[in-house]
Coordinates of C-alpha atoms and ligand atoms in Angstrom, one line a residue:
X8 CA -24.0 -21.3 39.6
X9 CA -24.4 -17.6 40.3
X10 CA -26.8 -15.9 37.9
X11 CA -25.2 -14.6 34.7
X12 CA -22.7 -17.4 34.7
X13 CA -22.9 -20.6 32.7
X14 CA -20.9 -23.7 32.0
X15 CA -18.7 -23.0 29.0
X16 CA -18.6 -25.2 25.9
X17 CA -15.0 -24.3 25.6
X18 CA -13.0 -26.9 27.6
X19 CA -10.2 -24.3 28.1
X20 CA -12.3 -21.8 30.0
X21 CA -13.5 -21.8 33.6
X22 CA -17.1 -20.7 34.1
X23 CA -17.5 -17.1 33.3
X24 CA -20.0 -14.4 32.6
X25 CA -21.0 -13.1 29.2
X26 CA -19.1 -9.9 29.5
X27 CA -15.9 -11.8 30.1
X28 CA -16.6 -14.1 27.2
X29 CA -17.0 -11.1 24.9
X30 CA -14.0 -9.5 26.4
X31 CA -11.7 -12.4 25.7
X32 CA -13.1 -13.7 22.5
X33 CA -11.3 -12.9 19.3
X34 CA -13.9 -14.7 17.1
X35 CA -15.6 -11.5 15.9
X36 CA -12.5 -10.5 14.1
X37 CA -10.3 -13.6 13.7
X38 CA -13.1 -15.4 11.8
X39 CA -11.6 -13.5 8.9
X40 CA -8.7 -16.0 9.1
X41 CA -10.9 -19.2 8.7
X42 CA -9.6 -20.0 5.3
X43 CA -5.9 -19.8 6.1
X44 CA -6.6 -21.5 9.4
X45 CA -8.0 -24.5 7.5
X46 CA -5.3 -24.5 4.9
X47 CA -2.7 -24.5 7.7
X48 CA -4.4 -27.4 9.4
X49 CA -4.5 -29.4 6.1
X50 CA -0.7 -28.9 5.9
X51 CA -0.3 -29.9 9.5
X52 CA -2.3 -33.1 9.0
X53 CA 0.0 -34.1 6.2
X54 CA 3.0 -33.4 8.5
X55 CA 1.4 -35.6 11.2
X56 CA 0.9 -38.4 8.7
X57 CA 4.5 -38.0 7.4
X58 CA 5.7 -38.4 11.0
X59 CA 3.5 -41.5 11.5
X60 CA 1.3 -39.8 14.1
X61 CA -1.9 -40.3 12.2
X62 CA -2.5 -43.2 9.8
X63 CA -3.1 -42.6 6.1
X64 CA -6.8 -43.4 6.7
X65 CA -7.0 -40.9 9.5
X66 CA -5.2 -38.4 7.4
X67 CA -7.8 -38.8 4.7
X68 CA -10.7 -38.4 7.1
X69 CA -9.2 -35.4 8.9
X70 CA -8.6 -33.7 5.5
X71 CA -11.9 -34.4 4.1
X72 CA -13.5 -33.3 7.4
X73 CA -11.5 -30.0 7.3
X74 CA -12.7 -29.4 3.7
X75 CA -16.3 -29.9 4.7
X76 CA -15.8 -27.5 7.5
X77 CA -14.3 -25.0 5.1
X78 CA -17.3 -25.4 2.8
X79 CA -19.8 -25.0 5.6
X80 CA -18.2 -21.8 6.7
X81 CA -17.9 -20.5 3.2
X82 CA -21.6 -21.2 2.6
X83 CA -22.5 -19.5 5.8
X84 CA -23.9 -22.7 7.3
X85 CA -21.5 -23.2 10.1
X86 CA -22.4 -21.8 13.4
X87 CA -19.4 -20.1 15.0
X88 CA -19.5 -19.7 18.8
X89 CA -18.2 -16.8 20.7
X90 CA -17.6 -18.8 23.7
X91 CA -15.2 -21.0 21.9
X92 CA -12.9 -18.0 22.0
X93 CA -11.4 -18.0 18.5
X94 CA -11.5 -19.3 15.0
X95 CA -9.0 -22.1 15.8
X96 CA -11.2 -23.6 18.5
X97 CA -14.3 -23.2 16.4
X98 CA -12.8 -25.0 13.4
X99 CA -11.7 -27.9 15.7
X100 CA -15.1 -28.1 17.2
X101 CA -16.8 -28.1 13.8
X102 CA -14.4 -30.8 12.7
X103 CA -15.5 -33.0 15.6
X104 CA -19.1 -32.5 14.6
X105 CA -18.0 -33.6 11.2
X106 CA -15.8 -36.6 12.0
X107 CA -16.2 -37.3 15.7
X108 CA -13.4 -38.2 18.1
X109 CA -10.7 -38.4 15.4
X110 CA -10.9 -34.6 15.3
X111 CA -9.1 -34.7 18.6
X112 CA -5.9 -35.7 16.8
X113 CA -5.7 -32.6 14.7
X114 CA -4.0 -30.5 17.4
X115 CA -1.3 -33.0 18.1
X116 CA 2.1 -31.4 18.3
X117 CA 0.6 -27.9 17.7
X118 CA -0.4 -25.0 19.8
X119 CA -2.7 -22.1 19.0
X120 CA 0.5 -20.1 19.4
X121 CA 2.2 -21.4 16.4
X122 CA -1.1 -21.9 14.6
X123 CA -2.1 -18.2 15.1
X124 CA 1.3 -17.0 14.0
X125 CA 1.0 -19.1 10.9
X126 CA -2.5 -17.9 10.1
X127 CA -1.5 -14.3 10.2
X128 CA 1.5 -14.9 8.1
X129 CA -0.6 -16.7 5.5
X130 CA -3.1 -13.8 5.6
X131 CA -0.5 -11.1 5.2
X132 CA 1.2 -13.0 2.4
X133 CA -2.1 -13.0 0.4
X134 CA -2.8 -9.3 1.1
X135 CA 0.7 -8.2 0.3
X136 CA 0.1 -9.9 -3.1
X137 CA -3.2 -8.0 -3.5
X138 CA -1.5 -4.7 -2.6
X139 CA 1.4 -5.3 -5.0
X140 CA -1.1 -5.9 -7.8
X141 CA -2.9 -2.7 -7.0
X142 CA 0.3 -0.7 -6.9
X143 CA 1.3 -2.1 -10.3
X144 CA -2.1 -1.2 -11.8
X145 CA -1.7 2.3 -10.4
X146 CA 1.7 2.7 -11.9
X147 CA 0.3 1.6 -15.3
X148 CA -2.2 4.4 -15.2
X149 CA 0.5 6.9 -14.3
X150 CA 2.6 5.8 -17.2
X151 CA -0.3 5.9 -19.6
X152 CA -1.1 9.5 -18.7
X153 CA 2.6 10.5 -18.6
X154 CA 3.2 9.1 -22.1
X155 CA 0.5 11.4 -23.5
X156 CA 1.8 14.5 -21.6
X157 CA 5.5 14.8 -22.1
X158 CA 5.0 18.2 -23.5
X159 CA 2.1 19.4 -21.3
X160 CA 3.5 22.2 -19.2
X161 CA 2.4 23.0 -15.7
X162 CA 3.8 25.0 -12.8
X163 CA 6.1 23.0 -10.6
X164 CA 5.8 24.2 -7.0
X165 CA 7.9 24.6 -3.9
X166 CA 6.1 25.9 -0.7
X167 CA 3.0 25.6 -2.9
X168 CA 4.3 28.6 -4.8
X169 CA 4.8 28.4 -8.5
X170 CA 8.5 27.8 -9.0
X171 CA 9.6 26.4 -12.4
X172 CA 7.7 24.8 -15.3
X173 CA 7.6 21.1 -15.4
X174 CA 5.7 18.6 -17.5
X175 CA 2.6 16.9 -16.3
X176 CA 4.4 13.7 -17.3
X177 CA 7.3 14.5 -15.0
X178 CA 5.0 15.4 -12.1
X179 CA 3.0 12.1 -12.4
X180 CA 6.1 10.0 -12.9
X181 CA 7.4 11.3 -9.5
X182 CA 4.5 9.3 -8.0
X183 CA 5.5 6.3 -10.1
X184 CA 8.9 6.3 -8.4
X185 CA 7.4 6.7 -5.0
X186 CA 5.2 3.7 -5.7
X187 CA 8.1 1.7 -7.0
X188 CA 9.8 2.1 -3.6
X189 CA 6.5 1.2 -2.0
X190 CA 6.4 -1.9 -4.1
X191 CA 10.0 -2.9 -3.3
X192 CA 9.5 -2.2 0.4
X193 CA 6.5 -4.6 0.5
X194 CA 8.5 -7.2 -1.4
X195 CA 11.2 -6.9 1.2
X196 CA 8.7 -7.3 3.9
X197 CA 7.3 -10.3 2.1
X198 CA 10.7 -11.9 1.9
X199 CA 11.3 -11.5 5.6
X200 CA 7.8 -12.9 6.5
X201 CA 7.8 -15.8 4.1
X202 CA 8.9 -18.4 6.7
X203 CA 6.7 -21.0 8.4
X204 CA 6.3 -20.9 12.2
X205 CA 4.3 -24.2 12.4
X206 CA 6.1 -26.8 14.5
X207 CA 7.2 -24.2 17.0
X208 CA 4.5 -25.5 19.3
X209 CA 3.5 -23.4 22.3
X210 CA 7.0 -22.0 22.6
X211 CA 9.7 -24.7 22.7
X212 CA 9.2 -26.7 19.5
X213 CA 7.2 -29.8 18.8
X214 CA 8.3 -33.1 20.2
X215 CA 6.5 -35.2 17.6
X216 CA 9.3 -35.4 15.0
X217 CA 7.5 -33.2 12.5
X218 CA 9.6 -32.3 9.5
X219 CA 9.4 -28.5 9.6
X220 CA 11.3 -28.1 6.3
X221 CA 8.8 -30.3 4.4
X222 CA 5.9 -28.6 6.2
X223 CA 7.2 -25.1 5.2
X224 CA 7.6 -26.4 1.7
X225 CA 4.0 -27.7 1.5
X226 CA 2.8 -24.1 2.1
X227 CA 5.4 -22.6 -0.3
X228 CA 7.3 -20.8 2.5
X229 CA 11.0 -20.3 1.9
X230 CA 11.7 -22.4 4.9
X231 CA 10.8 -22.8 8.6
X232 CA 11.3 -20.0 11.1
X233 CA 14.6 -20.5 12.9
X234 CA 13.7 -20.2 16.6
X235 CA 10.5 -21.5 18.2
X236 CA 10.4 -18.8 20.9
X237 CA 10.9 -16.1 18.3
X238 CA 8.2 -17.6 16.1
X239 CA 5.4 -17.5 18.6
X240 CA 6.3 -14.2 20.3
X241 CA 6.8 -11.8 17.4
X242 CA 4.5 -10.0 15.0
X243 CA 7.2 -7.8 13.5
X244 CA 6.2 -9.0 10.0
X245 CA 2.7 -7.6 10.7
X246 CA 4.1 -4.3 11.9
X247 CA 6.4 -4.0 8.9
X248 CA 3.6 -4.7 6.5
X249 CA 1.5 -2.0 8.1
X250 CA 4.4 0.4 8.0
X251 CA 4.7 -0.2 4.3
X252 CA 1.0 0.4 4.0
X253 CA 1.3 3.7 6.0
X254 CA 3.9 5.0 3.5
X255 CA 1.7 4.0 0.6
X256 CA -1.1 6.0 2.2
X257 CA 1.2 8.9 2.8
X258 CA 2.1 9.0 -0.9
X259 CA -1.5 8.6 -1.9
X260 CA -2.5 11.4 0.4
X261 CA 0.0 13.8 -1.3
X262 CA -1.5 12.9 -4.7
X263 CA -5.0 13.3 -3.2
X264 CA -4.1 16.7 -1.8
X265 CA -2.8 17.8 -5.2
X266 CA -5.9 16.6 -7.0
X267 CA -8.1 18.4 -4.5
X268 CA -6.2 21.6 -5.3
X269 CA -6.0 21.1 -9.0
X270 CA -9.8 20.4 -9.0
X271 CA -10.6 23.7 -7.3
X272 CA -11.9 26.3 -9.7
X273 CA -9.0 28.5 -8.8
X274 CA -6.6 26.0 -10.3
X275 CA -8.8 24.3 -12.8
X276 CA -6.1 21.9 -13.8
X277 CA -8.2 18.7 -13.6
X278 CA -11.8 17.7 -14.1
X279 CA -12.9 14.7 -12.2
X280 CA -15.5 12.2 -13.5
X281 CA -18.8 12.6 -11.8
X282 CA -18.4 9.0 -10.6
X283 CA -15.6 10.1 -8.4
X284 CA -17.1 13.3 -6.9
X285 CA -20.2 13.9 -4.9
X286 CA -22.7 16.6 -4.7
X287 CA -23.5 19.0 -1.9
X288 CA -26.8 18.5 0.0
X289 CA -27.4 22.3 0.0
X290 CA -25.4 23.9 -2.8
X291 CA -26.6 22.6 -6.1
X292 CA -23.7 24.0 -8.1
X293 CA -21.1 21.9 -6.3
X294 CA -19.2 18.7 -7.0
X295 CA -16.8 17.8 -4.3
X296 CA -13.7 15.7 -4.6
X297 CA -14.7 13.5 -1.7
X298 CA -12.8 10.4 -2.8
X299 CA -9.5 12.2 -2.8
X300 CA -10.4 13.8 0.5
X301 CA -11.3 10.5 2.1
X302 CA -8.1 9.0 0.9
X303 CA -6.2 11.9 2.5
X304 CA -8.2 11.3 5.7
X305 CA -7.7 7.6 5.8
X306 CA -4.0 8.0 6.3
X307 CA -5.0 8.6 9.8
X308 CA -6.5 5.2 10.2
X309 CA -3.5 3.3 8.8
X310 CA -0.9 5.3 10.6
X311 CA -3.1 4.7 13.7
X312 CA -3.0 1.0 13.0
X313 CA 0.7 1.1 12.9
X314 CA 0.9 2.9 16.3
X315 CA -1.6 0.5 17.8
X316 CA 0.6 -2.5 16.8
X317 CA 3.8 -0.9 18.0
X318 CA 2.1 -0.1 21.3
X319 CA 0.5 -3.6 21.8
X320 CA 3.8 -5.4 21.2
X321 CA 6.0 -3.1 23.3
X322 CA 7.7 -4.6 26.3
X323 CA 6.1 -8.1 26.0
X324 CA 8.2 -10.8 27.6
X325 CA 8.9 -13.9 25.6
X326 CA 7.0 -15.8 24.4
X327 CA 3.2 -15.8 23.7
X328 CA 1.1 -13.3 25.7
X329 CA -2.6 -12.8 25.2
X330 CA -1.8 -9.2 24.2
X331 CA -0.9 -10.7 20.9
X332 CA -4.5 -11.4 20.2
X333 CA -4.8 -7.6 19.6
X334 CA -2.6 -8.0 16.5
X335 CA -5.3 -8.7 14.0
X336 CA -7.7 -5.8 13.7
X337 CA -5.2 -3.2 12.9
X338 CA -3.6 -5.4 10.2
X339 CA -7.0 -6.2 8.6
X340 CA -8.0 -2.6 8.7
X341 CA -4.7 -1.3 7.3
X342 CA -4.9 -3.7 4.3
X343 CA -8.6 -3.0 3.7
X344 CA -8.0 0.7 3.8
X345 CA -4.9 0.8 1.7
X346 CA -6.2 -1.6 -1.0
X347 CA -9.5 0.3 -1.3
X348 CA -7.7 3.7 -1.4
X349 CA -5.3 2.5 -4.1
X350 CA -8.3 1.2 -6.2
X351 CA -10.3 4.4 -5.7
X352 CA -7.5 6.8 -6.5
X353 CA -6.4 4.8 -9.5
X354 CA -9.9 4.9 -11.0
X355 CA -10.3 8.5 -10.1
X356 CA -7.1 9.4 -11.9
X357 CA -7.7 7.3 -14.9
X358 CA -11.1 8.8 -15.6
X359 CA -10.0 12.4 -14.9
X360 CA -9.4 15.0 -17.7
X361 CA -6.4 17.4 -17.5
X362 CA -6.8 21.0 -18.7
X363 CA -3.5 21.7 -20.4
X364 CA -4.5 25.2 -21.3
X365 CA -5.2 26.2 -17.7
X366 CA -1.9 24.6 -16.6
X367 CA 0.1 26.6 -19.2
X368 CA -1.7 29.8 -18.4
X369 CA -0.8 29.4 -14.7
X370 CA 2.8 29.2 -15.7
X371 CA 2.6 32.4 -17.7
X372 CA 1.3 34.6 -14.9
X373 CA 4.0 33.5 -12.5
X374 CA 7.4 34.4 -14.0
X375 CA 8.5 30.8 -13.9
X376 CA 11.3 31.6 -16.2
X377 CA 13.0 33.9 -13.7
X378 CA 15.7 31.4 -12.9
X379 CA 16.4 31.0 -16.6
X380 CA 16.6 34.7 -17.1
X381 CA 19.4 34.8 -14.6
X382 CA 20.9 31.7 -16.2
X383 CA 20.9 33.6 -19.5
X384 CA 23.0 36.4 -18.0
X385 CA 25.3 33.9 -16.4
X386 CA 25.8 32.3 -19.8
X387 CA 26.9 35.8 -21.0
X388 CA 29.5 36.0 -18.2
X389 CA 27.7 37.7 -15.4
X390 CA 28.2 36.2 -11.9
X391 CA 25.0 34.4 -10.7
X392 CA 24.5 36.6 -7.6
X393 CA 24.6 39.8 -9.7
X394 CA 22.2 38.2 -12.3
X395 CA 19.9 37.1 -9.5
X396 CA 19.6 40.7 -8.2
X397 CA 19.1 42.2 -11.6
X398 CA 16.3 39.7 -12.5
X399 CA 14.7 40.4 -9.1
X400 CA 14.6 44.1 -10.0
X401 CA 13.3 43.4 -13.5
X402 CA 10.4 41.3 -12.0
X403 CA 9.6 43.9 -9.4
X404 CA 9.5 46.6 -12.1
X405 CA 7.4 44.4 -14.4
X406 CA 4.8 43.7 -11.7
X407 CA 4.9 47.4 -10.6
X408 CA 4.1 48.6 -14.1
X409 CA 1.7 45.8 -14.8
X410 CA 3.5 44.7 -17.9
X411 CA 4.5 41.0 -18.1
X412 CA 8.1 40.2 -19.0
X413 CA 6.7 38.0 -21.7
X414 CA 5.4 41.2 -23.5
X415 CA 8.7 43.1 -23.2
X416 CA 10.6 44.0 -26.3
X417 CA 14.3 43.4 -26.6
X418 CA 14.8 47.1 -26.0
X419 CA 13.0 46.7 -22.6
X420 CA 15.5 44.0 -21.7
X421 CA 18.5 46.0 -22.7
X422 CA 17.5 48.8 -20.4
X423 CA 18.7 46.5 -17.6
X424 CA 21.8 45.0 -19.4
X425 CA 23.3 45.1 -22.8
X426 CA 24.2 41.4 -22.3
X427 CA 20.6 40.7 -23.5
X428 CA 20.5 39.8 -27.2
X429 CA 17.6 39.1 -29.6
X430 CA 17.6 35.4 -28.6
X431 CA 16.5 36.1 -25.1
X432 CA 12.8 36.0 -25.9
X433 CA 13.1 32.5 -27.4
X434 CA 15.3 31.5 -24.4
X435 CA 12.4 32.3 -22.1
X436 CA 9.7 30.4 -23.8
X437 CA 8.3 27.9 -21.4
X438 CA 8.9 24.9 -23.5
X439 CA 12.5 25.8 -23.9
X440 CA 12.8 26.5 -20.2
X441 CA 11.4 23.1 -19.5
X442 CA 13.4 21.3 -22.2
X443 CA 16.8 22.7 -21.1
X444 CA 16.4 20.4 -18.0
X445 CA 18.0 17.6 -19.9
X446 CA 19.9 16.2 -17.0
X447 CA 19.1 12.6 -16.0
X448 CA 15.9 12.8 -13.9
X449 CA 15.1 16.2 -15.2
X450 CA 11.8 17.5 -16.7
X451 CA 12.8 17.9 -20.3
X452 CA 10.7 15.9 -22.8
X453 CA 13.8 13.9 -23.7
X454 CA 14.7 13.1 -20.1
X455 CA 11.2 12.1 -19.1
X456 CA 10.8 10.1 -22.4
X457 CA 14.0 8.1 -21.5
X458 CA 12.8 7.7 -17.9
X459 CA 9.6 6.2 -19.1
X460 CA 11.4 3.7 -21.3
X461 CA 13.5 2.7 -18.4
X462 CA 10.5 2.1 -16.1
X463 CA 8.8 0.0 -18.8
X464 CA 11.6 -2.5 -18.1
X465 CA 11.1 -2.2 -14.3
X466 CA 7.4 -2.8 -14.7
X467 CA 8.2 -6.1 -16.3
X468 CA 10.4 -7.0 -13.3
X469 CA 7.4 -6.1 -11.1
X470 CA 5.1 -8.5 -12.9
X471 CA 7.5 -11.4 -12.5
X472 CA 7.9 -10.7 -8.8
X473 CA 4.1 -10.7 -8.6
X474 CA 3.9 -14.0 -10.5
X475 CA 6.3 -15.7 -8.0
X476 CA 4.4 -14.4 -5.0
X477 CA 1.1 -15.5 -6.5
X478 CA 2.6 -19.0 -6.9
X479 CA 3.5 -19.0 -3.2
X480 CA 0.0 -17.9 -2.2
X481 CA -2.0 -20.0 -4.6
X482 CA -0.1 -23.2 -5.3
X483 CA -0.4 -24.7 -1.7
X484 CA -4.1 -23.9 -1.7
X485 CA -4.6 -25.8 -5.0
X486 CA -2.4 -28.7 -3.7
X487 CA -3.9 -29.0 -0.2
X488 CA -7.6 -28.5 -1.2
X489 CA -7.3 -31.0 -4.1
Ligands
LIG23 N1 -7.2 -16.4 20.7 C1 -5.8 -16.4 20.9 C2 -5.1 -15.4 20.0 O1 -5.7 -15.0 19.0 C3 -5.3 -17.7 20.5 C4 -4.0 -18.1 21.2 C5 -4.2 -18.5 22.5 N2 -3.1 -19.1 23.1 C6 -3.0 -19.2 24.4 N3 -1.8 -19.7 24.8 N4 -3.9 -18.9 25.2 O2 -4.0 -14.9 20.3

């Protein structure tokens, strides 16, 4: 044996040096899958027993051995070996320490190719559930704040320039609807991934008469996957889930960006709880919105995870290729990041205080009623383009003379047009400007109030979807680990 080389414990490997062992092993990251690997194996043992490949007695020993292995990994007692390449080989090896030669029957009719595909699907299923729960909790916070702020006026922006007054409720509910689509998108992803690849074998299907429908049912999948070659070659479900997470992060980053701005002294719209800001090491007066900034920054990670996956899977010939081992880390990282970001931003928002006076002040200094001033003239019969030019002139004159239009008397208005009547001042009050947007989906208190009642019903639908997915994820575990 040349120095640096040693006989491997893994029967699949030829002798190799440590660098190559490290290079090829997925154990440092796929150990995260141990729980689902064992749950999948328990289901597989039942399928083997059902097909008469193992006896009832063997089934019992295999299952109790697997449960002991699970316990020893959970309790940190099991020693997992890098040179066994991955979590699958490690579990099998621990099982043989537990029950001896019978462990050799576990892998009958199965390949690590369908096993690995199964493990990742089980993992993604669980984490989709966790993400949906986080999204729903976030939406609850948005609704709670919105309900209290139907009449809280703030400047709505385009190009980050003050444009028209909107309510804080309307602004926050915009995020509710973004998150609703995020929720639905993930549920769609879940529905496409909720099929069981086990029984596909290495690529062409198992020859042991395993009932794939029963097997799928025992893990609460909707059914078996339809083509063995597709099953072991594709991770599109993982890509899709990370795409969904990327969009969640994009949405969160917009909210984070707004919170960072609102929290700056120049805006002063929001005060963050000290638990969700950090101090400066040099400037004692500062509290920085780091949680929001990190959320904004972490979009880069998740979008990067998505690009990693797309690049790893590009151009792979059917079926399994070792490249697929690179599927796991980006998926784990994307879920960890998105779930943590949702949690942090939700708590940041729910403990923040909004400054309604500052928000309304900001509306007053910015002529947010200019469109309505033109609309007023339109209502009196003036063509919109003419009204637009006249109002533009009025605003220029007002800022030139330093007198806000809000302070003008009716006589000042009438210098520009005799169409202005006494009611124009009331017409321009911010609350009236806002509340004229009574269209479906508009910012009036009435429209937003109705919108919130509508989403209360949608929120109930979300919890029932979550309940069903929780059953899929949890019931097989209870059943198989009994
Ligand atoms: N460690 C491998 C992975 O995670 C397991 C599958 C190996 N399959 C194979 N045919 N070599 O992808």
